[in-house]
XYZ file of C-alpha atoms in Angstrom:
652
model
C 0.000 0.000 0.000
C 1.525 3.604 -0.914
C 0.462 5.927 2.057
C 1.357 9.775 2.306
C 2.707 11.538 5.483
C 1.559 14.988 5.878
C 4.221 17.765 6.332
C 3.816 19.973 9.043
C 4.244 23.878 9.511
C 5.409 24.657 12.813
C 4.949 27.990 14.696
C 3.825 29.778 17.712
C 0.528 31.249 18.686
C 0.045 32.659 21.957
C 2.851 30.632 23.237
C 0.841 27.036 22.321
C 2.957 25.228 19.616
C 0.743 24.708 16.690
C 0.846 22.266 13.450
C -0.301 22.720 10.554
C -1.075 20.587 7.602
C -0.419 20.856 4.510
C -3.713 18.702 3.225
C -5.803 19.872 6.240
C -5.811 23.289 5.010
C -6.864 22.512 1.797
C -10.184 24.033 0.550
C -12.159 20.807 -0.194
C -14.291 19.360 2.922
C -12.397 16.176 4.043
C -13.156 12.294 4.752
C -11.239 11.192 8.088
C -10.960 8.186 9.871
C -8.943 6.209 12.387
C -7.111 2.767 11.977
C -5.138 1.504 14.863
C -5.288 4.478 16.699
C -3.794 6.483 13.882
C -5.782 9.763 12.924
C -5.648 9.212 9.023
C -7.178 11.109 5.597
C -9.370 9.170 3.227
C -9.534 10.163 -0.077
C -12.794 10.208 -1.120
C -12.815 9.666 -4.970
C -10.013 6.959 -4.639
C -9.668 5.957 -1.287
C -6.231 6.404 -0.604
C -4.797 7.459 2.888
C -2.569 9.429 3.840
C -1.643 9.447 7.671
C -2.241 12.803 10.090
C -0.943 11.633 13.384
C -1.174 9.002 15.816
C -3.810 9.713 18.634
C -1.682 10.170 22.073
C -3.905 7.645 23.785
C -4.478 3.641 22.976
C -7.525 1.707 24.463
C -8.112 -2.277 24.361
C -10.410 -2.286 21.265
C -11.003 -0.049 18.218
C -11.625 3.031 18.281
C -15.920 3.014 16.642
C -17.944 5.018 15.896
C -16.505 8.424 15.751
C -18.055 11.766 14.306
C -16.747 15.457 13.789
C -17.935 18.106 16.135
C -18.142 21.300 13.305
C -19.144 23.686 16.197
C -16.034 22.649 18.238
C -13.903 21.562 15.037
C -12.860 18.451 17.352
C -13.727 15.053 16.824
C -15.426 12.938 19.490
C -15.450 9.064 19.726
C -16.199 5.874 21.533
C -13.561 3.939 22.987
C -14.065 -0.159 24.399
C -17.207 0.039 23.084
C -17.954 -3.496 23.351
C -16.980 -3.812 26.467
C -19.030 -2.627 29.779
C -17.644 0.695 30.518
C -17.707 2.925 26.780
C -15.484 5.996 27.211
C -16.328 9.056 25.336
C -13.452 11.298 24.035
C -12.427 13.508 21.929
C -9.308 14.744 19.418
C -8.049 16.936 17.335
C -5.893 17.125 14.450
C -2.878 16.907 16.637
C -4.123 13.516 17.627
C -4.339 14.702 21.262
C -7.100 12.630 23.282
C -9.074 13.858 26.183
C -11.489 11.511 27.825
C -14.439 12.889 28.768
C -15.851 9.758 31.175
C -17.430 6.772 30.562
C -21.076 6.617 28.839
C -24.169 6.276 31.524
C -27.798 7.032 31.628
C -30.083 7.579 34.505
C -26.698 7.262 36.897
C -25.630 3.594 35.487
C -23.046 2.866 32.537
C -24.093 1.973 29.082
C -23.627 -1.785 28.170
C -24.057 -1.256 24.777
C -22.974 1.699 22.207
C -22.957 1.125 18.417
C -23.366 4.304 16.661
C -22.625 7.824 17.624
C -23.570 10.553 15.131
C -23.282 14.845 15.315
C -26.355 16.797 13.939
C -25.450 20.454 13.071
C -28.498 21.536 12.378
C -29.211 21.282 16.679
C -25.764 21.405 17.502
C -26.281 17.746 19.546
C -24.318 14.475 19.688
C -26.114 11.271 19.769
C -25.283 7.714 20.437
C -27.652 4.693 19.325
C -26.868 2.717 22.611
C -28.889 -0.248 24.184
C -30.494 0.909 28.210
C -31.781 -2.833 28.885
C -28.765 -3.644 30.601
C -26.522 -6.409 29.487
C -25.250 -7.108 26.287
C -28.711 -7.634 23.903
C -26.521 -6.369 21.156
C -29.461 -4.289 20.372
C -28.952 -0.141 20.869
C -32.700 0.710 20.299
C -32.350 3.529 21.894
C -31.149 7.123 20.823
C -29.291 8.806 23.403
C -28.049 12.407 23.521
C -24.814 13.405 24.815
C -23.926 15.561 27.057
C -19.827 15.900 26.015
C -18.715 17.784 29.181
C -19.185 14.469 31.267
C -20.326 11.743 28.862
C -23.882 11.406 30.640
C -26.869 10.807 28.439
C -30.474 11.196 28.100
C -33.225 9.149 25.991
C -33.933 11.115 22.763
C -35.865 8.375 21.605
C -36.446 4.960 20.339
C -36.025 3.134 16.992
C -39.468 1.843 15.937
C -38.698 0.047 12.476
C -40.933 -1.528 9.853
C -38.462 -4.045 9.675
C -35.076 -5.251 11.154
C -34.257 -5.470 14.887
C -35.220 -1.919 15.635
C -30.868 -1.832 16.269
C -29.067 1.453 15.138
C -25.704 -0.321 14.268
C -24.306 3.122 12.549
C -25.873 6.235 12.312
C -24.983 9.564 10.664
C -26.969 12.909 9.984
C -27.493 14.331 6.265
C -29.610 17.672 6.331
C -30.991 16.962 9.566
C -32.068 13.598 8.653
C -30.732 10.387 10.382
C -29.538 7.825 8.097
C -28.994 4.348 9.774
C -28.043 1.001 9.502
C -29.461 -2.504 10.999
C -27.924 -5.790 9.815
C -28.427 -9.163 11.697
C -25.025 -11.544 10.919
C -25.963 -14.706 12.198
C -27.797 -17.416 9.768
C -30.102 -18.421 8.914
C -31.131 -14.636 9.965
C -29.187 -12.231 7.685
C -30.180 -8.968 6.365
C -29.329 -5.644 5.997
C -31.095 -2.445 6.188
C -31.386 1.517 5.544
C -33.805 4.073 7.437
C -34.004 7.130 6.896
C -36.452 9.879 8.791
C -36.650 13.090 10.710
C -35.313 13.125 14.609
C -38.848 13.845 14.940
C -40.097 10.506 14.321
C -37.314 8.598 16.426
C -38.615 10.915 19.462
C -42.455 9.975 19.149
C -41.520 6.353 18.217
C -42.888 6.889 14.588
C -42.784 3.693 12.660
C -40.002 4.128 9.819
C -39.650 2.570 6.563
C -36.144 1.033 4.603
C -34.884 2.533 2.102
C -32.650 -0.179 1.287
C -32.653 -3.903 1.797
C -30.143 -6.954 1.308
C -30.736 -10.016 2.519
C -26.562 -10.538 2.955
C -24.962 -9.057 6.413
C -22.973 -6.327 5.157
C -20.644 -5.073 8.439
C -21.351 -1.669 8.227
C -19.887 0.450 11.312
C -19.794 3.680 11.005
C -21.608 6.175 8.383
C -20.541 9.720 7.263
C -22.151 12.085 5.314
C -20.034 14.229 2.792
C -20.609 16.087 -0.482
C -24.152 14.957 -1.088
C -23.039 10.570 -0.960
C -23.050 8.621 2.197
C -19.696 6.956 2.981
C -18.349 3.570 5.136
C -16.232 0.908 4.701
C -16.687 -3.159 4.673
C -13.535 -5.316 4.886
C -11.030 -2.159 3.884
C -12.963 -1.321 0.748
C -14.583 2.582 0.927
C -18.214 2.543 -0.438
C -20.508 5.643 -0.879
C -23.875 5.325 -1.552
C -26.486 7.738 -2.833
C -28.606 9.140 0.378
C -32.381 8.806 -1.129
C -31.543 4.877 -2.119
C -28.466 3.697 -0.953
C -27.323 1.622 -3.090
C -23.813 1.013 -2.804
C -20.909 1.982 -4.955
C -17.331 0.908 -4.377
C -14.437 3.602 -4.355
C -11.765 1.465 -3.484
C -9.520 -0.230 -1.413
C -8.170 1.521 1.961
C -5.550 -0.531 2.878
C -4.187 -3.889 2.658
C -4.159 -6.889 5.932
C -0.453 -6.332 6.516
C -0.858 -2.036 7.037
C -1.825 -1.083 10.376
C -1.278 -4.588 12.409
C -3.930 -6.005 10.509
C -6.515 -3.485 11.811
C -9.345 -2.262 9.804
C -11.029 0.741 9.270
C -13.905 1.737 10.240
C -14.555 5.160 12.156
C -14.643 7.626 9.810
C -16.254 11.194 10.015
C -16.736 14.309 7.337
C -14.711 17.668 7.980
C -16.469 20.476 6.072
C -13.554 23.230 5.655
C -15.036 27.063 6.725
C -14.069 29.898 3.943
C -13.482 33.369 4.990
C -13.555 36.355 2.237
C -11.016 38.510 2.174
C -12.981 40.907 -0.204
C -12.741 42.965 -3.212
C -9.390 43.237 -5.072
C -7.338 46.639 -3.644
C -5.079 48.804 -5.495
C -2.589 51.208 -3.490
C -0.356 53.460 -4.141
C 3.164 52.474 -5.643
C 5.859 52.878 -2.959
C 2.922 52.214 -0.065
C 2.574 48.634 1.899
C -0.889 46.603 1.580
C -2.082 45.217 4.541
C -4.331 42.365 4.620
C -5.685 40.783 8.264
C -7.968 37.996 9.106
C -10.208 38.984 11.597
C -10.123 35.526 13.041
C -9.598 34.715 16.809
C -6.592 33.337 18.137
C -5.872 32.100 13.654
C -2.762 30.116 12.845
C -2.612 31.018 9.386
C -0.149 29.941 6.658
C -0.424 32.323 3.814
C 0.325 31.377 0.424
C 3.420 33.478 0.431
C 4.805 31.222 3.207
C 4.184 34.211 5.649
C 2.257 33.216 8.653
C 1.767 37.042 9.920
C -1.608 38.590 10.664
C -1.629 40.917 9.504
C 0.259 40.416 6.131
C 2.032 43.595 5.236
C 2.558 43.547 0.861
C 4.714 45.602 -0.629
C 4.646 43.911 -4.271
C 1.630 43.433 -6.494
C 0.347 39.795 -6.563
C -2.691 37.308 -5.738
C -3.255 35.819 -2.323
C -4.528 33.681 -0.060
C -4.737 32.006 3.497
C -4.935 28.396 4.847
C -5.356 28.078 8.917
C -6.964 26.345 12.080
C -8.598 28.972 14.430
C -9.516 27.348 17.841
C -9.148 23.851 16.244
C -11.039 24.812 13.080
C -9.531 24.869 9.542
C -10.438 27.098 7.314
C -8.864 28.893 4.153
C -9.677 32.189 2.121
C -10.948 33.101 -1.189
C -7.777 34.824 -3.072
C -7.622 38.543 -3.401
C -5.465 40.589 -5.980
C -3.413 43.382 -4.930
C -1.948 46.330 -7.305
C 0.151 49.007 -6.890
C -0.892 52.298 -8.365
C 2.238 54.299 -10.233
C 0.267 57.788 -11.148
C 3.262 58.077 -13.983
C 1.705 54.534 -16.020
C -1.560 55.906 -16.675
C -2.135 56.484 -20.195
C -4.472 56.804 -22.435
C -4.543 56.615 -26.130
C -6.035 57.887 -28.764
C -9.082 56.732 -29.928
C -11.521 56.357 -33.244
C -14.811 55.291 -33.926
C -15.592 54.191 -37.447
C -18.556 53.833 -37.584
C -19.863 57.353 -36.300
C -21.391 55.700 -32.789
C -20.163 57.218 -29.526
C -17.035 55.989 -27.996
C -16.915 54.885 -24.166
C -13.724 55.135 -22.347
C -12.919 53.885 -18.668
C -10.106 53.672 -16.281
C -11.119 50.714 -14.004
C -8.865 51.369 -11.332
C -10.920 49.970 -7.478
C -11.016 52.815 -4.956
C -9.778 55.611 -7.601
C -11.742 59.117 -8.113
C -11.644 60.294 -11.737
C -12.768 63.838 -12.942
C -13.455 63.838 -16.617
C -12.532 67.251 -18.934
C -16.614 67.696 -19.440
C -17.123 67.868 -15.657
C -18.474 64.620 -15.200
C -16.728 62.445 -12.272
C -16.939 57.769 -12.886
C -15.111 55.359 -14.252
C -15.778 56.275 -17.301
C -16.998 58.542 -20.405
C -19.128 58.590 -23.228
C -17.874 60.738 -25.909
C -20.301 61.641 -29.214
C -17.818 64.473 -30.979
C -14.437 63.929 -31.628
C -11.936 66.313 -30.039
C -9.260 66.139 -27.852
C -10.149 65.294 -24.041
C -8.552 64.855 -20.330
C -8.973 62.657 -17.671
C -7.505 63.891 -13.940
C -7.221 60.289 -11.636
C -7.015 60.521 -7.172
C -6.421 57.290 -5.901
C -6.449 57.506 -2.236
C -3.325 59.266 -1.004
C -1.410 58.875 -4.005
C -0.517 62.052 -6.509
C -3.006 63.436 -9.104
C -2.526 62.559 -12.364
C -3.757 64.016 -16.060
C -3.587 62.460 -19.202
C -4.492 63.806 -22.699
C -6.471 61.888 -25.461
C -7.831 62.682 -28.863
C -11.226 61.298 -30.267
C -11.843 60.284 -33.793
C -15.426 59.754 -35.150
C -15.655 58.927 -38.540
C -18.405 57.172 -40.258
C -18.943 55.632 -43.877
C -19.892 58.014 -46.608
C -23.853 58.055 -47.234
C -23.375 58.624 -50.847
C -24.103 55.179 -53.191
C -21.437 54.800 -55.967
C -22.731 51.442 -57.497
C -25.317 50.317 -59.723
C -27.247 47.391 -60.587
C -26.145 46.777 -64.998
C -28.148 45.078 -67.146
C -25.569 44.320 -70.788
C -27.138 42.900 -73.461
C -25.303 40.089 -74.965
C -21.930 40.141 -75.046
C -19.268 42.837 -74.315
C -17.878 44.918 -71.144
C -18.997 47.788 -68.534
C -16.914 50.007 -66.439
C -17.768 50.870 -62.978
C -16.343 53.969 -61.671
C -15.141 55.683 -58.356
C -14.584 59.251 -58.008
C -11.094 59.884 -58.139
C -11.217 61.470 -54.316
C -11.865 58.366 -52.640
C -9.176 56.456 -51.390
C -9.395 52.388 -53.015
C -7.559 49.803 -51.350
C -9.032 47.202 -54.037
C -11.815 45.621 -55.580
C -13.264 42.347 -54.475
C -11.555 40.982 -57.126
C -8.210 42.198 -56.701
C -8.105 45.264 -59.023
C -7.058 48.508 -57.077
C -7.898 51.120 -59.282
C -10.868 53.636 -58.950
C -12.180 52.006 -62.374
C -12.943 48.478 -62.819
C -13.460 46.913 -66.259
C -16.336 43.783 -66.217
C -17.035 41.380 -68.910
C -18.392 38.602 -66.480
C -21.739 38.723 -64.668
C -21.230 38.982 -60.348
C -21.369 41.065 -57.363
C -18.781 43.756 -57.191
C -17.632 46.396 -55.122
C -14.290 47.982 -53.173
C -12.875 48.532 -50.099
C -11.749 52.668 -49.296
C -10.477 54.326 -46.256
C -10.896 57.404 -44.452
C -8.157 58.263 -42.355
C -7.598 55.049 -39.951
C -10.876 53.738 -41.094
C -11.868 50.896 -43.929
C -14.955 51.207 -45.182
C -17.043 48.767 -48.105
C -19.121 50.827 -50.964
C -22.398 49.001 -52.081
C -22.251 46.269 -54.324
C -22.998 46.610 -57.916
C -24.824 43.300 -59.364
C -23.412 43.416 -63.265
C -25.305 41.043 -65.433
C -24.470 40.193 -68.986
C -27.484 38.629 -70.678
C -27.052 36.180 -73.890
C -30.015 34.938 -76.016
C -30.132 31.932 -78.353
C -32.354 32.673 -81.111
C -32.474 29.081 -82.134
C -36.253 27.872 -82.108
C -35.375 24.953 -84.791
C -35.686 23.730 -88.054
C -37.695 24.097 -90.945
C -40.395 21.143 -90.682
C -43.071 19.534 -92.724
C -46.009 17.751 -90.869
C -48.695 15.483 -92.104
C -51.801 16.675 -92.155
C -54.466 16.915 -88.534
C -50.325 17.332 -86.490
C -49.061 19.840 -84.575
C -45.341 21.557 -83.810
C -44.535 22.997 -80.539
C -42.185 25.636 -80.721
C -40.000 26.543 -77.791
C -38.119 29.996 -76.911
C -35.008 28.945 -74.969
C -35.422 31.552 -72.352
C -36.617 32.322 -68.658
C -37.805 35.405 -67.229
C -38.852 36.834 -70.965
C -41.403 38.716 -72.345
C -42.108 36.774 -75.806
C -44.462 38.015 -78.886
C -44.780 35.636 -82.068
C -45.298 37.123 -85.272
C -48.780 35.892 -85.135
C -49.260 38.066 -82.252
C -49.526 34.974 -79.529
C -47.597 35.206 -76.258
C -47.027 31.593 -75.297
C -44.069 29.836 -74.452
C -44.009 27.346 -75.940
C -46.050 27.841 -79.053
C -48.651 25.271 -80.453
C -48.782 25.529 -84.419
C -51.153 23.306 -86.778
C -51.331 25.626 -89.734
C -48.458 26.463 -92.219
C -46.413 29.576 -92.228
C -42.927 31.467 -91.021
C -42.782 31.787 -87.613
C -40.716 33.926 -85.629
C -40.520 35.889 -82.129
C -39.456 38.803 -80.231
C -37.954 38.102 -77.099
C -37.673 40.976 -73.898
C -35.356 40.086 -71.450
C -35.060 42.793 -68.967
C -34.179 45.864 -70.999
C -32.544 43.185 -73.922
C -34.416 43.141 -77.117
C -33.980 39.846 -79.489
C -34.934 38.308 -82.347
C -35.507 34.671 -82.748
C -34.508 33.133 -85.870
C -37.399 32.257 -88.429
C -38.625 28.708 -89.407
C -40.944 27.469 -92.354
C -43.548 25.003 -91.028
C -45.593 22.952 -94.192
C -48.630 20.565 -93.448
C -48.900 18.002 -95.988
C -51.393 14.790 -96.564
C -49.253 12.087 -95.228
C -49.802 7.985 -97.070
C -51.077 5.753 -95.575
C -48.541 4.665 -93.178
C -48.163 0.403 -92.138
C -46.033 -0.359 -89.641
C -45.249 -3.718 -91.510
C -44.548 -2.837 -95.170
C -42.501 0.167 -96.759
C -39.135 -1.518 -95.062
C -36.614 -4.733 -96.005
C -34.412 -6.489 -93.641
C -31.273 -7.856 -95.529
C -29.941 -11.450 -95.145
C -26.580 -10.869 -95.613
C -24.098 -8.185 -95.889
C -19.708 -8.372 -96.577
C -18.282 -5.753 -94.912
C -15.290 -5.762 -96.745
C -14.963 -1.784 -97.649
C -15.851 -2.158 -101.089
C -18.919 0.451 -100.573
C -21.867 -2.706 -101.498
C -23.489 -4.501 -98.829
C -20.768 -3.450 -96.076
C -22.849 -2.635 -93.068
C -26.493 -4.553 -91.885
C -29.675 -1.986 -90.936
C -33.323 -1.920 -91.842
C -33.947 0.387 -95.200
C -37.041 1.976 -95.495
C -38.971 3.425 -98.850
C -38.144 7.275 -98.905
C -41.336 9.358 -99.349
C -43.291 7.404 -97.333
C -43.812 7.246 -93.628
C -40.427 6.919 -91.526
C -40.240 5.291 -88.289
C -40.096 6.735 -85.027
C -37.653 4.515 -83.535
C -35.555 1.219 -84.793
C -34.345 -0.908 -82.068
C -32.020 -3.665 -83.553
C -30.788 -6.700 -81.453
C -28.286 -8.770 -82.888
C -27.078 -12.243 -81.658
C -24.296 -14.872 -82.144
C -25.108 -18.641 -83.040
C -24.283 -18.969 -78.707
C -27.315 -16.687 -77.836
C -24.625 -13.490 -76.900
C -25.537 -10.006 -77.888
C -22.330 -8.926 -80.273
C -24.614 -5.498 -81.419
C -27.314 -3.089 -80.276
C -28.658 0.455 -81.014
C -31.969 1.853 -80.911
C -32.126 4.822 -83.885
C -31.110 2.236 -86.547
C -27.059 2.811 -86.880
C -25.470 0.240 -89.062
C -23.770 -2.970 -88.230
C -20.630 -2.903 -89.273
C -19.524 -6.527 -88.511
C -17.366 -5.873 -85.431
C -17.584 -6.546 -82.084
C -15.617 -4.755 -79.259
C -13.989 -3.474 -81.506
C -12.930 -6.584 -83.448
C -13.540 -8.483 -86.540
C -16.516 -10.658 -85.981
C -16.461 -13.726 -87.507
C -18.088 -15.079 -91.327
C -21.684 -16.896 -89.390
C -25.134 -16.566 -89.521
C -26.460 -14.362 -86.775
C -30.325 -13.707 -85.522
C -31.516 -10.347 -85.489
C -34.403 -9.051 -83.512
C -35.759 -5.738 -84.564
C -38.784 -3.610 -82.969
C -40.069 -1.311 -85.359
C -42.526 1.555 -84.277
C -44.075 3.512 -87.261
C -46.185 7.437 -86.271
C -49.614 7.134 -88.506
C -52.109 10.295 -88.386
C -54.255 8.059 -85.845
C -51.670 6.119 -83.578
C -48.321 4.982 -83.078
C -47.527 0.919 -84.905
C -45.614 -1.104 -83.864
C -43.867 -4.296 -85.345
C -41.091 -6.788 -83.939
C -39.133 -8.651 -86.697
C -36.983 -11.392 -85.846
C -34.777 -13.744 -88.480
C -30.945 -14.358 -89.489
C -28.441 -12.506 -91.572
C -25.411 -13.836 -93.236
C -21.821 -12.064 -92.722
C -19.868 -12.852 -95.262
C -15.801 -12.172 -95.180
C-alpha cells in the first residue's frame, strides 16, 4: 500500500505550539478516519490514505464510531465500546485525546454503544446505545450526549418496519438520520437503511427502509459528505447515494499487513469554513498593503509562506490564506493586490468608425476620476471627436492628467454602385470618383475604375483616415439569347409543332401576335418571335412550317431487312440496318438486337445505326447471326408497332 505523510508547519501562537497541515488546510471538505489508533485522511474519490498523526492515547479495542464536532472543530469518539464501561473522548488534528468519562444514563453505565452521530443543524451528539442492561446487542435507543461528562439522556427509540429496531451506525445528512441494521448470524441475515426526521425517532414513529439486502454487510460507522453517504466493509470505501443507498465501491483503503492487521472503520466528514477577504485593492506604488484575518486566536499559513496577521505587501500579486482557528480549519478566497504608479496611466487615442459614440474607462478599485466635461466615474461617453482629459485621485497617491484625442468617422452616405443590365456580349466600367481612397476591388483590381465582362457582385474597399470602409455592391449582369427555335419542318396533315423559346424570365411576342411559351402551331407559315429580357431586345430566328397529306402509313410494309451483308470496304453490302422506302412514312424509332449462333448479344442500337460486322472493336467472324428488330411507325391516328426477328449472313 503507498500511504502519504503529511508535512507539518510549525509555529507559535500565543505561546501554544501549533501544526499545521499541509492537506488539512486545503479548501475541499475532508473524509477522516482512524485505523489503529492512527488519525488518518481518506480520499474520497479513490480511497487512498494518507496518515495525520497518531492519537496520544491507545484503548483495548477499536476506536468506533466516531463523528466530527463542526461547532467545536474536534472530533469525538467511543472507545471499548464493546466492552461494559464505553469511554467518550475527543481529538483533534494533533491527535491529542481527552477523555471525557465513561457513557451512563439515569446514573448507570451503558452496556451497549454502536453508533454515535453529530447533527449540526441542533448542535447535539447522539449515540444509538442499548439501556436494557446487558449485552442484547441491540442499541434501540437514541441517546443524547452531554460531552462535558459523557452522561446521556433518551432522545428516543427506533421503531422500524423491519429489522431489529438496532441502530448499528448512524450519521446525519440535512438533519435527517440515516442508519443502519444488519443481523449476521444465519439463517437470519439482512441488511437495512432508514431514513427519517429526529422527529419521528422521538415519538416512536414507525419508519420505513430505504434499502434492503438479505446478505450481512458489516457496516460500522456512516458519514455524510458532499451529497453521498460513505463507510467501509472489509477495507474497501463505499458511498452510496442518500435517497436509495445503493452502494458503490471507491476502493480499497488498505491492505491486511498495514496497520497490524486493523481495519477501518470510524470515519467522520470535515467540512472546511471559507473566509472572504474581499474585493481586489489597489494602493499606491511605494505604499505597503495590509491584509488581516479577523479571526480569533488564527494560525494562518499564507500562500506566500508568511504566517503574519496581519500580512504587510509591498509587491503586487494574488493571495490567499490556509489556517486552524480554535481547532477549526479554514482557508480564504484569493484577493489581488496592485500598486498604483500615477506616472503609467495612459491613455490613447481613440476612433470610432462607424460614427457611434465611444466609451472610455479607467477601471482602477477605490480611484476618483474627474473627466474634462465635468463629469466624475469610471468612465466617459464621448459623441464628438476632439481632444479630451482625464484627472485620476487614488487615495493618497498624486493626481494625475492624461491627454487623449477622439476620432469619429463614419462611412460616406453617398451610393457609388449600380445594378447593370448588358445585353449580350461585351464589357462595362464601374467607376469611383477619383477622391476616394481604393484599397481594391473584391476581385483584386485597385484602381478607382474596374473593367467587367463577367456577370457577379462587385464592389471595393476605401479608407478614411484610420478607417476601412465597403461601398455598395454593384450586381453586373451580362445577358445572352439563343435565337435558335429549330428547323424548318413539314407535318402530315391533322399534327401539330410545338415551338420553344429557350429563355426564362422573358417577355415573348410571335409574329402571329400569340404570347405563349411554348407555341402550339397546326397551320403552315414562317414563324418567328421577339424576345424581352429585362431591358434586352432579341430576335428569334425564323422557321418554315408545311402541313402536308401524309400515305397511308403500315407499320409492316414500306421496309426490307437484308440477309446478308460483306463488310469488306468495297462500298456494297458493307454494313447490316433496316432500309425503309423514302417518301413514305419513316419510323419513329428502330431498335435492332443482334445475336451470335451462342445466344450473346455482339450489337445493339436503338435509332437504326449500321452494323458494321465488329464486335468490341474486333472483326466478328463469317456466321449466320439472328436479329431481332422492334419497329414503331407514327400514322395520323396512332403509333404501330412491329417486332421482326430472323438471321443474316456475314460474309468475309
Amino acid at each position: 500500500m503507498c500511504m502519504k505523510i503529511f508535512t507539518y508547519f510549525t509555529f507559535f501562537v500565543n505561546g501554544l505550539l501549533i501544526l499545521l497541515s499541509n492537506n488539512l488546510l486545503n479548501a475541499q471538505n475532508r473524509l477522516i478516519g482512524v485505523v489503529d489508533y492512527q488519525l488518518v485522511e481518506i480520499n474520497p474519490q479513490n480511497a487512498s490514505l494518507t496518515i495525520i498523526a497518531p492519537l496520544s492515547q491507545r484503548y483495548n479495542n477499536p476506536l468506533i464510531p466516531m463523528d466530527y464536532n463542526t461547532s467545536e472543530c474536534r472530533f469525538y469518539a467511543i472507545a471499548n465500546h464493546a466492552t461494559s464501561s464505553p469511554k467518550l473522548i475527543r481529538f483533534d488534528f494533533t491527535g491529542q485525546v481527552t477523555e471525557i468519562g465513561t457513557l451512563t444514563y439515569q446514573g448507570n453505565p451503558i452496556q451497549l454503544t454502536e453508533s454515535l452521530a453529530y447533527n449540526a443543524q441542533d448542535d447535539k451528539m447522539y449515540v444509538g446505545a442499548s439501556i436494557i442492561g446487558g449485552f442484547d446487542y441491540i442499541s434501540e435507543s437514541l441517546l443524547e450526549v452531554n460531552l462535558t461528562n459523557a452522561t446521556c439522556t433518551l432522545a428516543g427509540r427506533i421503531n422500524e418496519a423491519e429489522g431489529d429496531g438496532d441502530l448499528d451506525a448512524m450519521t446525519f445528512f440535512n438533519g435527517q438520520i440515516i442508519h443502519s441494521d444488519a443481523a449476521p448470524n444465519p439463517p437470519i441475515t439482512f441488511t437495512y437503511v432508514f431514513k427519517y426526521d429526529l422527529a419521528a425517532i422521538q415519538n416512536s414513529t414507525l419508519v420505513n427502509s430505504i434499502y434492503h439486502n438479505t446478505e450481512y454487510i458489516r457496516i460500522v460507522d456512516l458519514a455524510a459528505l458532499d451529497g453521498f453517504i460513505y463507510y467501509t466493509v472489509n477495507r474497501q470505501l463505499f458511498r452510496a447515494d442518500p435517497n436509495n443507498f445503493q452502494p458503490q465501491l471507491v476502493g480499497t483503503t488498505h491492505s491486511a499487513a498495514d496497520f497490524n492487521g486493523q481495519m477501518l472503520d470510524a470515519i467522520a466528514p470535515v467540512p472546511v469554513q471559507k473566509i472572504n477577504l474581499g474585493e481586489d485593492i489597489t494602493v499606491c506604488q511605494g505604499t505597503n498593503a495590509e491584509l488581516r484575518l479577523d479571526v480569533p486566536n488564527a494560525s494562518v499559513l499564507w500562500n506566500n509562506g508568511s504566517t503574519s496577521n496581519p500580512l504587510i505587501i509591498n509587491t503586487p500579486g494574488e493571495f490567499w490564506a490556509r489556517g486552524i482557528s480554535e481547532n477549526c480549519p479554514f482557508f480564504t478566497d484569493t484577493i489581488k493586490v496592485d500598486f498604483f504608479d500615477p506616472s503609467t496611466i495612459m491613455l490613447s487615442d481613440t476612433i470610432s468608425c462607424d460614427g457611434t459614440p465611444i466609451t472610455i474607462a479607467l477601471n482602477l478599485s477605490d480611484s476618483v476620476v474627474t473627466w474634462s466635461d465635468g463629469t466624475s466615474g469610471a468612465s466617459i461617453t464621448i459623441a464628438e471627436a476632439g481632444a479630451y482629459w482625464a484627472n485620476l485621485q487614488l487615495g493618497q497617491c498624486n493626481t494625475t492628467t492624461d491627454t487623449f484625442q477622439v476620432s469619429i468617422t463614419q462611412p460616406l452616405r453617398e451610393s457609388f454602385l449600380k445594378d447593370t443590365s448588358i445585353c449580350g456580349n461585351g464589357e462595362v466600367t464601374l467607376g469611383l470618383p477619383d477622391s476616394l481612397n481604393i484599397l481594391s476591388w473584391n476581385t483584386g483590381a485597385t484602381s478607382n475604375n474596374l473593367l467587367v465582362n463577367q456577370t457577379g457582385n462587385y464592389w471595393a474597399s476605401y479608407q478614411i483616415g484610420e478607417c476601412i470602409f465597403q461601398t455598395d455592391t454593384a450586381m453586373v449582369e451580362f445577358i445572352d439569347f439563343d435565337p435558335a427555335i429549330g428547323n424548318d419542318t413539314t407535318l402530315c396533315l391533322d399534327a401539330t409543332l410545338s415551338i420553344l423559346v429557350n429563355a426564362s424570365n422573358a417577355n415573348i411576342l410571335w409574329n402571329n401576335g400569340s404570347t405563349n411559351n411554348p407555341l402550339t402551331v397546326n397551320e403552315a407559315g414562317a414563324y418567328a418571335a421577339q424576345v424581352q429580357i429585362v431591358d434586352c431586345e432579341f430576335v428569334t430566328d425564323t422557321i418554315q412550317v408545311e402541313f402536308i397529306d401524309c400515305p397511308e402509313c403500315d407499320a409492316d410494309k414500306n421496309y426490307m431487312i437484308p440477309n446478308a451483308f460483306s463488310p469488306n470496304g468495297d462500298g456494297v453490302n458493307d454494313t447490316f440496318a433496316m432500309l425503309f422506302q423514302e417518301d413514305v412514312c419513316q419510323p419513329l424509332r428502330v431498335h435492332t438486337w443482334v445475336f451470335n449462333r451462342w445466344g450473346n448479344l455482339v450489337f445493339e442500337t436503338d435509332n437504326n445505326v449500321p452494323w458494321d460486322g465488329t464486335h468490341n472493336g474486333k472483326i466478328a467472324p463469317m456466321d449466320v447471326y439472328v436479329y431481332v428488330v422492334e419497329i414503331i411507325m407514327q400514322s395520323p391516328e396512332s403509333e404501330q408497332q412491329v417486332l421482326k426477328k430472323g438471321d443474316i449472313t456475314l460474309i468475309r
